[in-house]
JSON list of C-alpha atoms and ligand atoms in Angstrom, two decimals:
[
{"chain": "A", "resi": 17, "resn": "UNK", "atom": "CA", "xyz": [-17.93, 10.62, -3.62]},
{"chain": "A", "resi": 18, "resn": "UNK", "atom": "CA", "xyz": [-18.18, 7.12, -5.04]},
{"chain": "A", "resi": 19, "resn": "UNK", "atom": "CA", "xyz": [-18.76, 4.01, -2.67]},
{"chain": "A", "resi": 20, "resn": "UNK", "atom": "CA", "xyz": [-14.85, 3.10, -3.71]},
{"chain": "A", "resi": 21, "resn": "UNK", "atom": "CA", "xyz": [-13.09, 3.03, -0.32]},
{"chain": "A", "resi": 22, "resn": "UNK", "atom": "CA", "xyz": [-9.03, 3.45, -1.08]},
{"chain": "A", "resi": 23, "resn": "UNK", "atom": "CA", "xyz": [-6.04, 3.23, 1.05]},
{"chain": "A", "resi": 24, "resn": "UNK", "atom": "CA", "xyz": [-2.89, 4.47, 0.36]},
{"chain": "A", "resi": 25, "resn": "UNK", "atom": "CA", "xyz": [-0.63, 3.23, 1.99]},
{"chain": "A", "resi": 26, "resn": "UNK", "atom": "CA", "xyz": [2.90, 4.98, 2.31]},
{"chain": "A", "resi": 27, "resn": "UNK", "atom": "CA", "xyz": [6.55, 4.47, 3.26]},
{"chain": "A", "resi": 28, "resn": "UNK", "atom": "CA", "xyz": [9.04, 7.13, 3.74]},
{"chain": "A", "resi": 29, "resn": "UNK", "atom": "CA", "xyz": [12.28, 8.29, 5.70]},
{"chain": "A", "resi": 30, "resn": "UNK", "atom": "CA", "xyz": [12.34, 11.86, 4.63]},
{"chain": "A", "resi": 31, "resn": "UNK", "atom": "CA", "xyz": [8.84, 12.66, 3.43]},
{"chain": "A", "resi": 32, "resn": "UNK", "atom": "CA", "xyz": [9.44, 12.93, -0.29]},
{"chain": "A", "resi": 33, "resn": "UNK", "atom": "CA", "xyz": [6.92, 9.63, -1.03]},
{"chain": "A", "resi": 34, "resn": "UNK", "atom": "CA", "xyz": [4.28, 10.94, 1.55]},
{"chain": "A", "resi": 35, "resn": "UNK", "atom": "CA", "xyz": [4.23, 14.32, -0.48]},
{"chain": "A", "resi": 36, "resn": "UNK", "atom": "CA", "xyz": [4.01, 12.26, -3.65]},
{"chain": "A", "resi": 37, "resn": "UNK", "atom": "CA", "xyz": [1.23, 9.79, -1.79]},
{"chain": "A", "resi": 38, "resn": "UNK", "atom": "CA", "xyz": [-0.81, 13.60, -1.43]},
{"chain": "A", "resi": 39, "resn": "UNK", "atom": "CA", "xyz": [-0.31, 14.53, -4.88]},
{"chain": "A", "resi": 40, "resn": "UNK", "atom": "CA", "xyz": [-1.72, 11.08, -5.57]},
{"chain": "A", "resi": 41, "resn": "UNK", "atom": "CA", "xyz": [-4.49, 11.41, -2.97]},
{"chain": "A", "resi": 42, "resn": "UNK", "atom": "CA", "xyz": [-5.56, 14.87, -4.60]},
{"chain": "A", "resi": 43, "resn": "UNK", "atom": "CA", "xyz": [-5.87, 14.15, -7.82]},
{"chain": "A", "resi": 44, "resn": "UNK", "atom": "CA", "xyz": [-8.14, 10.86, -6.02]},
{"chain": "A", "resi": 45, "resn": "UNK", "atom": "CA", "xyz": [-10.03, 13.36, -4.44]},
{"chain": "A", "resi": 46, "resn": "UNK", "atom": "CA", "xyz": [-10.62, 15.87, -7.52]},
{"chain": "A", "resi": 47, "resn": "UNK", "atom": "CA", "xyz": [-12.11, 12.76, -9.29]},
{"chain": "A", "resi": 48, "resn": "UNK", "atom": "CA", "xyz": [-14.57, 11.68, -6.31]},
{"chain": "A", "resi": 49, "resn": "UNK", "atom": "CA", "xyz": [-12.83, 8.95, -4.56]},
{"chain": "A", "resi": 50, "resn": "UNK", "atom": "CA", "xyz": [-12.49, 8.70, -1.19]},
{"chain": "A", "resi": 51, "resn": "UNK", "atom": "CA", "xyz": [-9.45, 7.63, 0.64]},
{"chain": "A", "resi": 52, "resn": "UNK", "atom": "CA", "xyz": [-7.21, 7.55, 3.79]},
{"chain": "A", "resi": 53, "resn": "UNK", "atom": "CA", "xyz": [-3.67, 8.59, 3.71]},
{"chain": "A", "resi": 54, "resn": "UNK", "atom": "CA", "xyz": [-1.58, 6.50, 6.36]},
{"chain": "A", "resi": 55, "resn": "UNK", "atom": "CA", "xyz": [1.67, 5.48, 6.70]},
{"chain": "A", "resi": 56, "resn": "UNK", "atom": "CA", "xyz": [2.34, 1.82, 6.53]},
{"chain": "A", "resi": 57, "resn": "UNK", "atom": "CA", "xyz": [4.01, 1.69, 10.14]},
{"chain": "A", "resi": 58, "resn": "UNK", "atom": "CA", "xyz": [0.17, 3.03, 11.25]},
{"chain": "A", "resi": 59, "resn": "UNK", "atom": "CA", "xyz": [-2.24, 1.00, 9.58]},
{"chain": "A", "resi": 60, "resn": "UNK", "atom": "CA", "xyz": [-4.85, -1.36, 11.27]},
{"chain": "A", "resi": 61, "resn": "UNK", "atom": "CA", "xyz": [-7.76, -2.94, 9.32]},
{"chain": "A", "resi": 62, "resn": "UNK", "atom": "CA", "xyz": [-7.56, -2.50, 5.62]},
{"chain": "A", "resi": 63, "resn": "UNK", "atom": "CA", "xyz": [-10.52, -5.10, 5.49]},
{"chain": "A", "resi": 64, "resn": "UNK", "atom": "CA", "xyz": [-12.74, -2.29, 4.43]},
{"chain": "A", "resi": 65, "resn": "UNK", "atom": "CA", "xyz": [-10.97, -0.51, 1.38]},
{"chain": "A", "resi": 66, "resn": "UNK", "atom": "CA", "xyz": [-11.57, -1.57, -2.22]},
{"chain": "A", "resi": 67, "resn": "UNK", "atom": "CA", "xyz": [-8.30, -0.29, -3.56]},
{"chain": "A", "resi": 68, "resn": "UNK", "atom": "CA", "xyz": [-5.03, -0.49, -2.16]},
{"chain": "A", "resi": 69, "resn": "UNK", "atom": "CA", "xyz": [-2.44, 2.17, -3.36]},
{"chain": "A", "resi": 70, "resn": "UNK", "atom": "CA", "xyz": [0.95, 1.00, -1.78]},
{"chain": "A", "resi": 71, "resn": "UNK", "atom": "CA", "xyz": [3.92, 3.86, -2.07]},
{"chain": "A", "resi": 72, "resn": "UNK", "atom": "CA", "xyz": [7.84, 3.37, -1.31]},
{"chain": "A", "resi": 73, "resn": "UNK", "atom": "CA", "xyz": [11.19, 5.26, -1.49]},
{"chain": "A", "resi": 74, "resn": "UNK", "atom": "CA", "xyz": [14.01, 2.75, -2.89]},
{"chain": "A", "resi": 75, "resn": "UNK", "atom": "CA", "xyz": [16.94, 2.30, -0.42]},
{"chain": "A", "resi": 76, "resn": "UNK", "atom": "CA", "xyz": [20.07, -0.37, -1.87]},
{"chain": "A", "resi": 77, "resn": "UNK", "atom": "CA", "xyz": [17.94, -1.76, -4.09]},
{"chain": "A", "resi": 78, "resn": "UNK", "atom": "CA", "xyz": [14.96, -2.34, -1.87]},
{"chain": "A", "resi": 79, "resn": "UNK", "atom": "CA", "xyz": [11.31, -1.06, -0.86]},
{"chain": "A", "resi": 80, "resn": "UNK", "atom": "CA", "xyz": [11.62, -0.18, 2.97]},
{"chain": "A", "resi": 81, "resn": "UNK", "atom": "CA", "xyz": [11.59, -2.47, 5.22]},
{"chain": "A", "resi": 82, "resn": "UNK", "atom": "CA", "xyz": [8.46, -1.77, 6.74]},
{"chain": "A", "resi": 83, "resn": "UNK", "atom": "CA", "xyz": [6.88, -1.17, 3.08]},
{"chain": "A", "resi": 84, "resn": "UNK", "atom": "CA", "xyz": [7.90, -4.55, 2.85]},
{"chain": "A", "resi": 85, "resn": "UNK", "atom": "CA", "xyz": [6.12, -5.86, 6.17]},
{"chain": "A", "resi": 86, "resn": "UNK", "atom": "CA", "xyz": [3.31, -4.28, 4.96]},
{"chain": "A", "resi": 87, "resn": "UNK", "atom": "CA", "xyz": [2.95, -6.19, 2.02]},
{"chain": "A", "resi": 88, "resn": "UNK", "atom": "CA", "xyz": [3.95, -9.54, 3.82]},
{"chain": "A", "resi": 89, "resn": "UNK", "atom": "CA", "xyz": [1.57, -9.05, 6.75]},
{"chain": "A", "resi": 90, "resn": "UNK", "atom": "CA", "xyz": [-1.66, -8.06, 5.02]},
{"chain": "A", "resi": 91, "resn": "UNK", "atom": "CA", "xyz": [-0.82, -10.48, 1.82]},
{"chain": "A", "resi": 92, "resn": "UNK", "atom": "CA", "xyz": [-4.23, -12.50, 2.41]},
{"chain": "A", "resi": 93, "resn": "UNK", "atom": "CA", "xyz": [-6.12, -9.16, 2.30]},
{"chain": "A", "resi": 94, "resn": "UNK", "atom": "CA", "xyz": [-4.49, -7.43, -0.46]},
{"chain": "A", "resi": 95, "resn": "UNK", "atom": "CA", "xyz": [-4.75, -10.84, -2.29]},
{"chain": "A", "resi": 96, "resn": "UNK", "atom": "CA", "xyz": [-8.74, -9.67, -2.56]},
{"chain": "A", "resi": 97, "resn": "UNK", "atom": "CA", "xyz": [-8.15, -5.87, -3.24]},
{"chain": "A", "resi": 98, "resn": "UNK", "atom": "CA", "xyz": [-7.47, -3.86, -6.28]},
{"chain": "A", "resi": 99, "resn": "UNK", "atom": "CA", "xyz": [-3.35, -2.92, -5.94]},
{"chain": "A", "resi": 100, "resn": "UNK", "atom": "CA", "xyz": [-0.96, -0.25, -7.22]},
{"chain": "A", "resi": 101, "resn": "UNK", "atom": "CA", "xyz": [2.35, -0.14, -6.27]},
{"chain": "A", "resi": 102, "resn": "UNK", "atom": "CA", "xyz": [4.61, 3.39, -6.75]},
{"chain": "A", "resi": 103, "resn": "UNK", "atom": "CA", "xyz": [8.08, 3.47, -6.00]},
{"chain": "A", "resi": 104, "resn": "UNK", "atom": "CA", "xyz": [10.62, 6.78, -5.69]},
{"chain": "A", "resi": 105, "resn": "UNK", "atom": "CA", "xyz": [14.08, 6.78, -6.33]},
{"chain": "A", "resi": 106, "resn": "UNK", "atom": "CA", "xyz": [16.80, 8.97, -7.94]},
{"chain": "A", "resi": 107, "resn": "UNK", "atom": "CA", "xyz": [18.66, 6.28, -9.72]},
{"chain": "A", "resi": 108, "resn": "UNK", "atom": "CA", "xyz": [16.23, 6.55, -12.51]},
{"chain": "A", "resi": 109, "resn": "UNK", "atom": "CA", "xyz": [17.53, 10.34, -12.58]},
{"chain": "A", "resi": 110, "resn": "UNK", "atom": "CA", "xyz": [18.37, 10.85, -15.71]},
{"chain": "A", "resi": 111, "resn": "UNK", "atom": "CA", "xyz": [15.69, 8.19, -17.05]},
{"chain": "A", "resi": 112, "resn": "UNK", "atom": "CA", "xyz": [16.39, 5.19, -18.63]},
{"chain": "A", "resi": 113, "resn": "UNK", "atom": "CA", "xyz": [15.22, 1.87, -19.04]},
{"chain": "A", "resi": 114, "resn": "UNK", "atom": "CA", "xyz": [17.90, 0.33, -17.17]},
{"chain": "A", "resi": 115, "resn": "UNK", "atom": "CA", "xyz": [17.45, 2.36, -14.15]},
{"chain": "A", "resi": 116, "resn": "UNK", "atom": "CA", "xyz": [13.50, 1.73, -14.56]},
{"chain": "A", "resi": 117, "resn": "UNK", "atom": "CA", "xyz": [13.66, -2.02, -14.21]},
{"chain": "A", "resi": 118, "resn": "UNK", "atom": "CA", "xyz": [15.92, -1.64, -11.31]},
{"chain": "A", "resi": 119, "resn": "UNK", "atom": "CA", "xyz": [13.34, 0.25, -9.59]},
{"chain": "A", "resi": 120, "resn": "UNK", "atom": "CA", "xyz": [10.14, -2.19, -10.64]},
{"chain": "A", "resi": 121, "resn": "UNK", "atom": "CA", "xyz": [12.38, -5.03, -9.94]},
{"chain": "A", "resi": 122, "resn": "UNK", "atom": "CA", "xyz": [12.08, -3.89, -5.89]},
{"chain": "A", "resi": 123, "resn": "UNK", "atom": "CA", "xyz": [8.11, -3.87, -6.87]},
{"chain": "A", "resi": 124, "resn": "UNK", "atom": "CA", "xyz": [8.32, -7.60, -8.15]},
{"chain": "A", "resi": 125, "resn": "UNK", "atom": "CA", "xyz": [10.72, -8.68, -4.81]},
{"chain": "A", "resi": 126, "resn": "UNK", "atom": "CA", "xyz": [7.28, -8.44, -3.18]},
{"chain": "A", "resi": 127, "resn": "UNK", "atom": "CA", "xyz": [5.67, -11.12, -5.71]},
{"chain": "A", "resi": 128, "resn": "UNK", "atom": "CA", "xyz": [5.07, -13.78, -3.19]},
{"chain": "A", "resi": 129, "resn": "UNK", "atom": "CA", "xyz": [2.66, -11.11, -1.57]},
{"chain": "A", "resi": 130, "resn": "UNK", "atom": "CA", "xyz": [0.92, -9.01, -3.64]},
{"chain": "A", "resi": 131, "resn": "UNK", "atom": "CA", "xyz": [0.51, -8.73, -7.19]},
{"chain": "A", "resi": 132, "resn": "UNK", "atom": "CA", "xyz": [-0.21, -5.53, -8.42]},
{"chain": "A", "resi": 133, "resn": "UNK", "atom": "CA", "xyz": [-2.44, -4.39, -11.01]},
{"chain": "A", "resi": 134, "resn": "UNK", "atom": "CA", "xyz": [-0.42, -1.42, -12.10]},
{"chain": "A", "resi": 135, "resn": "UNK", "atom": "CA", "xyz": [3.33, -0.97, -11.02]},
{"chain": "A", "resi": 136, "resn": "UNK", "atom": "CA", "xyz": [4.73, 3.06, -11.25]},
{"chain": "A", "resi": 137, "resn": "UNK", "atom": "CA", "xyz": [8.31, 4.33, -11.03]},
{"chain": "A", "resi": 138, "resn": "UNK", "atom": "CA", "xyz": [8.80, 8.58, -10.28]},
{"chain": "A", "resi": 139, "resn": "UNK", "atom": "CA", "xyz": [11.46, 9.98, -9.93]},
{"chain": "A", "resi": 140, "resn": "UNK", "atom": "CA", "xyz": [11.83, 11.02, -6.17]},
{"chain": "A", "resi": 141, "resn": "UNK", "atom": "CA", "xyz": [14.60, 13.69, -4.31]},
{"chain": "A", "resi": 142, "resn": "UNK", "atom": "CA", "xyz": [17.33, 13.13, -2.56]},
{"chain": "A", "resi": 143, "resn": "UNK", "atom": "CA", "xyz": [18.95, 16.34, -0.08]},
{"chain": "A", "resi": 144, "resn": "UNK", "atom": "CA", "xyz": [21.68, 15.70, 1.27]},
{"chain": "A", "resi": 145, "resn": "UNK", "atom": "CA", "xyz": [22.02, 18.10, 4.28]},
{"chain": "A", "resi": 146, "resn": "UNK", "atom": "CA", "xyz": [19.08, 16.32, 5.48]},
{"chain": "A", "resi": 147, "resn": "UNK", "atom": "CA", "xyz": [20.30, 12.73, 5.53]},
{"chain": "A", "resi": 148, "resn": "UNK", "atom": "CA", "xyz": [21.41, 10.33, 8.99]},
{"chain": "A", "resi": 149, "resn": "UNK", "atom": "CA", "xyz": [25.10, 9.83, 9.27]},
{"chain": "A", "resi": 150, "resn": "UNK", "atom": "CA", "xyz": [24.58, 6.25, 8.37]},
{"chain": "A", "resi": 151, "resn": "UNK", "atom": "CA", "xyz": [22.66, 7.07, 5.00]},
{"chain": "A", "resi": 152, "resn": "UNK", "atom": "CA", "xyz": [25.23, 10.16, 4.79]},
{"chain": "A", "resi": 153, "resn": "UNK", "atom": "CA", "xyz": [27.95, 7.54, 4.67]},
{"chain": "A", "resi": 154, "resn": "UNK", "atom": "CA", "xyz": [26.03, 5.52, 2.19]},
{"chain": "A", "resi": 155, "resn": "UNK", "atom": "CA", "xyz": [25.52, 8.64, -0.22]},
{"chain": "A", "resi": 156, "resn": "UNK", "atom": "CA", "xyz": [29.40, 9.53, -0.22]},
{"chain": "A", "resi": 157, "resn": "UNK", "atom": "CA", "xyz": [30.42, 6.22, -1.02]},
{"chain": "A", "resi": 158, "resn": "UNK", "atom": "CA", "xyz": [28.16, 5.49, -3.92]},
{"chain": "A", "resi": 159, "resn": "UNK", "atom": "CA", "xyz": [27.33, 9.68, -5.31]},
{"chain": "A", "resi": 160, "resn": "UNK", "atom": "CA", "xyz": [23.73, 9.15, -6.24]},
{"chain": "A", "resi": 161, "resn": "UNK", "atom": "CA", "xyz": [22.19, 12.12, -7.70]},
{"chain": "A", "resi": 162, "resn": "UNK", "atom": "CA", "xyz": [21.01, 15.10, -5.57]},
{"chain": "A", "resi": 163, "resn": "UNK", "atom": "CA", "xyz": [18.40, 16.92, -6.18]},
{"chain": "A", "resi": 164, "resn": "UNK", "atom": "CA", "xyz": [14.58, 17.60, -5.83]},
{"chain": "A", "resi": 165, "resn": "UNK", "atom": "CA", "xyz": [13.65, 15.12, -9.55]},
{"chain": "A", "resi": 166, "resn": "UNK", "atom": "CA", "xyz": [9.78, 15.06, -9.12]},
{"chain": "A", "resi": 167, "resn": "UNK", "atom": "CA", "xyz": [8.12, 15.18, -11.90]},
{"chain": "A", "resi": 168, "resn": "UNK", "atom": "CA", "xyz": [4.52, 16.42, -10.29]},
{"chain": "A", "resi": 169, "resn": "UNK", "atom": "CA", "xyz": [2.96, 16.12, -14.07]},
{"chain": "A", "resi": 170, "resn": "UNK", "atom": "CA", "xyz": [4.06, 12.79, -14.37]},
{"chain": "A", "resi": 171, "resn": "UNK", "atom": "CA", "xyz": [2.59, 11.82, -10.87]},
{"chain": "A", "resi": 172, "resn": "UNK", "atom": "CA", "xyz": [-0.65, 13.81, -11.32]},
{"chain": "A", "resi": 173, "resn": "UNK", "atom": "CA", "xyz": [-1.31, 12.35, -15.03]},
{"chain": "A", "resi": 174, "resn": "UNK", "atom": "CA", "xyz": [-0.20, 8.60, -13.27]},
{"chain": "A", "resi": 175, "resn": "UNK", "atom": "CA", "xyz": [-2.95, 9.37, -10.16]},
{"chain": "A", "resi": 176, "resn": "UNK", "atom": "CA", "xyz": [-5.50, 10.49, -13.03]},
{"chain": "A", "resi": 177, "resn": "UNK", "atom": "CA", "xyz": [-5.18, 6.81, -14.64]},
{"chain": "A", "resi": 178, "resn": "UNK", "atom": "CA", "xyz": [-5.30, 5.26, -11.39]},
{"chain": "A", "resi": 179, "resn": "UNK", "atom": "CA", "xyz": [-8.46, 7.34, -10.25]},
{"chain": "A", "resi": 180, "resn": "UNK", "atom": "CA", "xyz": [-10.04, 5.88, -13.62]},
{"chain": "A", "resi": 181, "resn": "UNK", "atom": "CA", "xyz": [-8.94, 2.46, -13.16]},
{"chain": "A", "resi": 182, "resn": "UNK", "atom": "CA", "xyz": [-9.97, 2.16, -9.65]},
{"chain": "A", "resi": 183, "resn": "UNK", "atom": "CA", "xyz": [-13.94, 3.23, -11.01]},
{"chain": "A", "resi": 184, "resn": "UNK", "atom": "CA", "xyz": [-13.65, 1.27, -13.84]},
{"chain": "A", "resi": 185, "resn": "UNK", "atom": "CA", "xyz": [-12.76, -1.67, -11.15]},
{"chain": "A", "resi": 186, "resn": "UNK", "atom": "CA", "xyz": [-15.50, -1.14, -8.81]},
{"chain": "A", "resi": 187, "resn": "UNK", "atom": "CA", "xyz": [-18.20, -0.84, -11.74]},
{"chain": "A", "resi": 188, "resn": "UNK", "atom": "CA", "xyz": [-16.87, -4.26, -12.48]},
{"chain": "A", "resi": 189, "resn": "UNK", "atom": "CA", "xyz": [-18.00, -5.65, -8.95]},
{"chain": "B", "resi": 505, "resn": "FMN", "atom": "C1", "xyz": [21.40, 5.66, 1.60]},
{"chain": "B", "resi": 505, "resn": "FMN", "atom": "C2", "xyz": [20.55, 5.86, 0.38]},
{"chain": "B", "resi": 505, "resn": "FMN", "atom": "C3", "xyz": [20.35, 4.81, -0.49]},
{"chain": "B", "resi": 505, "resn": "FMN", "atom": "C4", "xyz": [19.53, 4.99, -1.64]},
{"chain": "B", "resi": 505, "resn": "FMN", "atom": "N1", "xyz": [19.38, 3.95, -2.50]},
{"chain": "B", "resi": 505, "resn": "FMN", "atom": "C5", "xyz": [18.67, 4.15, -3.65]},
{"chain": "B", "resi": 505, "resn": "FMN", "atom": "C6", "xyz": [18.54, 3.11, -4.61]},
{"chain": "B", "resi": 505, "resn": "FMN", "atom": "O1", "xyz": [19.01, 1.98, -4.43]},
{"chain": "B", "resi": 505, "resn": "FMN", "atom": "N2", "xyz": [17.86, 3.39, -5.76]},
{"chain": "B", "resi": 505, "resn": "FMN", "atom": "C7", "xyz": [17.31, 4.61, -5.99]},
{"chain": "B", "resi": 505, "resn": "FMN", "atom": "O2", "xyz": [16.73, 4.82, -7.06]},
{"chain": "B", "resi": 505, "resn": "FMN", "atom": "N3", "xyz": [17.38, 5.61, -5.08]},
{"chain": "B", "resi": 505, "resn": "FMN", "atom": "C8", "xyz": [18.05, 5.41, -3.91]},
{"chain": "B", "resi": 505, "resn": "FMN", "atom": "N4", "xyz": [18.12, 6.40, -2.97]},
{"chain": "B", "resi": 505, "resn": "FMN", "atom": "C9", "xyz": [17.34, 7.62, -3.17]},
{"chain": "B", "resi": 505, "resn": "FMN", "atom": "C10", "xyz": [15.95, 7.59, -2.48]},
{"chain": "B", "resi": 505, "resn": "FMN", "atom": "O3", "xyz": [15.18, 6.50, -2.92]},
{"chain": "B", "resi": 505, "resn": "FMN", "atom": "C11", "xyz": [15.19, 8.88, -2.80]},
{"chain": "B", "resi": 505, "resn": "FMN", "atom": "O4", "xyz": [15.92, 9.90, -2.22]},
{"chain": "B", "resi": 505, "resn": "FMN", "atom": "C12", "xyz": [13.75, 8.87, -2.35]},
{"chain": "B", "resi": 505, "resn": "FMN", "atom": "O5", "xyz": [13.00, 9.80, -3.13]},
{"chain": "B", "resi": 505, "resn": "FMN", "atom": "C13", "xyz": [13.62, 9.21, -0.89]},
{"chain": "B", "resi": 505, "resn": "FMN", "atom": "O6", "xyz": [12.27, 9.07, -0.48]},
{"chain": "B", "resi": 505, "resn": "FMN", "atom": "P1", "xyz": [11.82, 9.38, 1.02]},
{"chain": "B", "resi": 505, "resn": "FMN", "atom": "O7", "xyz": [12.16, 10.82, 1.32]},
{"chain": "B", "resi": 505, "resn": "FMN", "atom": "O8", "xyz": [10.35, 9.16, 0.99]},
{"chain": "B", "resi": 505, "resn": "FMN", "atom": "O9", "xyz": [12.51, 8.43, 1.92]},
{"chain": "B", "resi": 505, "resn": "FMN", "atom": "C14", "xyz": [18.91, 6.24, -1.87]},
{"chain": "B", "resi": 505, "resn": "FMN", "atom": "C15", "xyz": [19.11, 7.29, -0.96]},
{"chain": "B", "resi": 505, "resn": "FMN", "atom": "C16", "xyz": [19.93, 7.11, 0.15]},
{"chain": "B", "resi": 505, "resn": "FMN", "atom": "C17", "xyz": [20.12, 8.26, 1.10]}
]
């Protein structure tokens, strides 16, 4: 393992960005860095990581909420870290450039924050038998597309080039 300390740091309502934030972590892992998986909602210190790896489903338009508290509350610290920031969603499902700046323009909402090394949009899943009546009522109204649209090459060849950067970063120190 390298002295690289990362966090990554996850948001989710259904678990399809904390299964991406393990694909990510894995492919971390398989290339010697160390790192904590934790769910924004849980996170305490993050004075001691190197790297920050912030992950969040889009909802209307918008990181999560508390995706979005994350980044606002620890601004000063991740101000001095190394950041990516992922975000999931299905309206990029088919791709298409259009859909892709929608996505990284819920990334650049959080400018006042954080500013990011590296910015990622996947394509992310959306079941509908699993969904609360309030985001049930959401989905009928506005017939997003269902379906399970990871792309696990694209996230593992993504996690691969952050693994790299985040070495090439800390030889830099
Ligand atoms: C109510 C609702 C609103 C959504 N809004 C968006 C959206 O604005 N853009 C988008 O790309 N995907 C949108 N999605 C799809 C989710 O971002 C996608 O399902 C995501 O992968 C879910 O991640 P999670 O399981 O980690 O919460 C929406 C889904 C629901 C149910």
């Amino acid at each position: 393992m390298t002295g690289t300390r990362t966090l990554i740091a996850y948001a989710t309502k259904y678990g399809t960005t904390k299964e991406i934030a393990e694909e990510i972590q894995d492919i971390l892992t398989e290339n010697g860095i160390e790192s904590d998986l934790i769910n924004v909602m849980e996170t305490g210190s993050i004075d001691t990581y190197d790297a920050v790896i912030i992950g969040s489903p889009v909802y209307m338009g918008k990181m999560l909420i508390e995706a979005r508290d994350f980044c606002q509350k620890y601004m000063q610290f991740l101000a001095e870290k190394w950041v990516a920031i992922f975000v999931d969603g299905v309206s990029c499902c088919p791709p298409g450039e259009e859909a892709e700046r929608t996505l990284i323009a819920a990334i650049d909402e959080m400018k006042d924050y954080v500013k990011p090394a590296v910015k990622k949009v996947f394509a992310g899943s959306l079941d509908p038998s699993v969904l609360i009546e309030a985001d049930a009522q959401i989905a009928d109204m506005v017939h997003p597309p269902v379906g399970d649209f990871r792309d696990h090459e694209a996230i593992r060849t993504w996690a691969r080039e952050i693994a790299s950067a985040i070495l090439e970063n800390n030889n830099s120190i």
